[in-house]
Coordinates of C-alpha atoms in Angstrom, one line a residue:
X1 CA -21.5 -12.5 3.0
X2 CA -24.4 -13.7 5.1
X3 CA -23.5 -11.5 8.0
X4 CA -23.4 -8.5 5.7
X5 CA -26.9 -9.3 4.5
X6 CA -26.0 -10.8 1.1
X7 CA -26.3 -14.6 1.2
X8 CA -24.5 -16.0 -1.8
X9 CA -24.0 -12.4 -3.0
X10 CA -27.8 -12.0 -3.7
X11 CA -28.7 -8.3 -3.6
X12 CA -25.2 -7.1 -3.6
X13 CA -24.8 -4.4 -6.2
X14 CA -21.8 -4.6 -8.5
X15 CA -18.5 -3.5 -7.1
X16 CA -16.0 -1.5 -9.2
X17 CA -12.2 -2.2 -9.0
X18 CA -10.2 0.7 -10.5
X19 CA -6.8 0.0 -12.0
X20 CA -4.4 2.0 -14.0
X21 CA -3.7 0.6 -17.5
X22 CA -1.1 -2.1 -17.7
X23 CA -1.1 -5.8 -18.6
X24 CA 0.1 -6.8 -15.1
X25 CA -2.7 -4.8 -13.4
X26 CA -5.3 -6.2 -15.8
X27 CA -4.2 -9.8 -15.1
X28 CA -4.3 -9.2 -11.3
X29 CA -7.8 -7.5 -11.6
X30 CA -9.1 -10.4 -13.7
X31 CA -8.0 -12.9 -11.1
X32 CA -9.6 -10.9 -8.3
X33 CA -12.8 -10.7 -10.4
X34 CA -12.8 -14.5 -10.9
X35 CA -12.1 -15.2 -7.2
X36 CA -14.9 -12.9 -6.1
X37 CA -17.3 -14.3 -8.7
X38 CA -17.0 -17.7 -6.9
X39 CA -18.6 -16.2 -3.8
X40 CA -21.3 -14.3 -5.7
X41 CA -19.6 -10.8 -6.0
X42 CA -20.0 -9.1 -9.4
X43 CA -16.8 -7.1 -9.8
X44 CA -16.5 -4.6 -12.6
X45 CA -13.0 -3.7 -13.7
X46 CA -12.4 0.0 -14.5
X47 CA -9.1 0.3 -16.4
X48 CA -8.1 3.9 -17.0
X49 CA -5.1 6.0 -17.7
X50 CA -2.9 7.1 -14.7
X51 CA -4.2 10.6 -14.3
X52 CA -7.8 9.5 -14.4
X53 CA -7.0 6.7 -11.9
X54 CA -5.3 9.1 -9.5
X55 CA -8.2 11.5 -9.6
X56 CA -10.7 8.7 -9.0
X57 CA -8.6 7.3 -6.1
X58 CA -7.5 10.6 -4.4
X59 CA -10.6 12.8 -4.7
X60 CA -10.1 16.0 -2.7
X61 CA -9.6 16.5 1.1
X62 CA -13.4 17.1 1.4
X63 CA -14.8 14.7 -1.2
X64 CA -13.9 11.1 -1.8
X65 CA -12.8 10.1 -5.3
X66 CA -15.0 8.0 -7.6
X67 CA -13.0 4.8 -7.1
X68 CA -15.0 2.4 -4.8
X69 CA -12.1 -0.1 -4.6
X70 CA -8.6 0.2 -6.1
X71 CA -5.2 -1.5 -6.2
X72 CA -2.3 0.4 -4.9
X73 CA 1.3 -0.3 -3.9
X74 CA 3.6 1.5 -1.5
X75 CA 7.3 1.6 -0.9
X76 CA 8.9 3.0 2.3
X77 CA 10.6 6.3 2.1
X78 CA 12.5 5.6 5.3
X79 CA 12.5 2.5 7.6
X80 CA 9.9 3.6 10.1
X81 CA 6.3 2.5 10.7
X82 CA 5.2 6.2 10.7
X83 CA 6.2 6.4 7.0
X84 CA 3.2 4.2 6.2
X85 CA 0.7 4.4 9.0
X86 CA 0.6 8.2 9.3
X87 CA 0.8 8.9 5.6
X88 CA -1.9 6.4 4.5
X89 CA -4.2 6.1 7.5
X90 CA -4.1 9.2 9.7
X91 CA -7.3 11.2 9.5
X92 CA -5.2 14.4 9.0
X93 CA -4.1 13.1 5.6
X94 CA -7.4 12.5 3.9
X95 CA -7.5 12.3 0.1
X96 CA -4.6 13.6 -2.0
X97 CA -2.3 13.8 1.1
X98 CA -2.2 9.9 1.2
X99 CA -5.2 8.6 3.1
X100 CA -7.1 7.7 -0.1
X101 CA -9.1 5.2 2.0
X102 CA -10.8 8.0 4.0
X103 CA -10.0 6.0 7.1
X104 CA -10.9 7.8 10.4
X105 CA -10.2 6.4 13.8
X106 CA -9.6 8.6 16.9
X107 CA -8.0 5.7 18.7
X108 CA -5.6 5.0 15.7
X109 CA -4.7 8.7 15.3
X110 CA -4.0 9.0 19.1
X111 CA -1.7 6.0 19.1
X112 CA 0.2 7.2 16.0
X113 CA 0.5 10.7 17.4
X114 CA 1.8 9.4 20.7
X115 CA 4.3 7.1 19.0
X116 CA 5.8 9.9 17.0
X117 CA 6.7 11.7 20.3
X118 CA 8.1 8.6 22.1
X119 CA 11.9 8.1 22.0
X120 CA 12.1 4.6 23.5
X121 CA 12.2 2.3 20.4
X122 CA 10.4 -0.6 22.1
X123 CA 7.6 1.6 23.5
X124 CA 7.3 3.3 20.1
X125 CA 7.1 0.0 18.2
X126 CA 4.4 -1.2 20.7
X127 CA 2.3 1.9 20.0
X128 CA 2.6 1.5 16.2
X129 CA 1.8 -2.3 16.6
X130 CA -1.4 -1.4 18.5
X131 CA -2.4 1.2 15.8
X132 CA -1.7 -1.2 13.0
X133 CA -3.8 -3.9 14.7
X134 CA -6.7 -1.5 14.9
X135 CA -6.6 -0.3 11.3
X136 CA -5.3 -3.3 9.4
X137 CA -6.6 -6.2 11.4
X138 CA -9.7 -5.0 13.2
X139 CA -11.0 -2.5 10.7
X140 CA -9.5 -4.2 7.7
X141 CA -8.8 -1.0 5.8
X142 CA -6.4 -2.8 3.5
X143 CA -6.6 -6.2 1.7
X144 CA -3.2 -7.5 1.0
X145 CA -2.8 -9.2 -2.4
X146 CA 0.9 -9.8 -2.5
X147 CA 4.3 -8.6 -1.3
X148 CA 6.7 -7.5 -4.0
X149 CA 10.2 -8.8 -3.7
X150 CA 13.1 -8.6 -6.0
X151 CA 16.7 -9.4 -6.1
X152 CA 19.7 -7.7 -7.7
X153 CA 22.8 -9.6 -8.7
X154 CA 26.2 -7.8 -8.8
X155 CA 29.3 -8.9 -10.5
X156 CA 32.1 -9.7 -8.0
X157 CA 34.1 -6.6 -9.1
X158 CA 31.2 -4.2 -8.2
X159 CA 32.2 -2.8 -4.8
X160 CA 30.7 -0.4 -2.4
X161 CA 27.3 -2.1 -2.2
X162 CA 25.4 -0.9 0.9
X163 CA 22.4 -3.1 1.6
X164 CA 19.5 -1.3 3.1
X165 CA 16.3 -2.5 4.8
X166 CA 14.4 -0.7 2.1
X167 CA 15.5 -2.9 -0.7
X168 CA 17.9 -2.7 -3.6
X169 CA 16.2 0.3 -5.2
X170 CA 17.5 2.4 -2.3
X171 CA 21.1 1.3 -2.5
X172 CA 23.2 4.5 -2.6
X173 CA 24.5 4.5 -6.1
X174 CA 27.1 7.1 -5.4
X175 CA 29.1 4.5 -3.4
X176 CA 29.3 1.9 -6.1
X177 CA 32.5 1.5 -7.9
X178 CA 34.0 -0.9 -10.4
X179 CA 37.2 -2.7 -9.3
X180 CA 37.8 -5.0 -12.3
X181 CA 41.2 -6.6 -12.3
X182 CA 43.2 -5.8 -15.3
X183 CA 43.7 -8.6 -17.8

């Protein structure tokens, strides 16, 4: 805070954290508010309905939304770094297209664009790693609060389970079958 010019938070205007209405989101926001208060940051929680929240977060391609800070989650559509990095951080996707953060970096964009055209998996992963280091570590576009994880239990007679790297919510349900022994 001192390097930013706000020793002990003095002079820092209130910061707004936008959340969509839910008890879980409210509890998380209240914890963030309490944590930031300890270092002198006055955090105001803006709890709104989903459509108001999306409008405040997304804005338009040309104009940022009203949300100064917001909580958001993301699940992979397919197991590839491009599914997150391009969608959420490439400058061609500003606003409603997915880059709600309005992040712009020529170096990041170049690496992600190059990686998309590379066919060697190791070289491709290296390019995405460099891009991720720029946006996530150096520029700190995102602040990670938690990583959601869940487990699903199946009875022994449920067959055809195909585990995927995307988690149980992506298990192909059309392959599941019940093979319960007759009594």
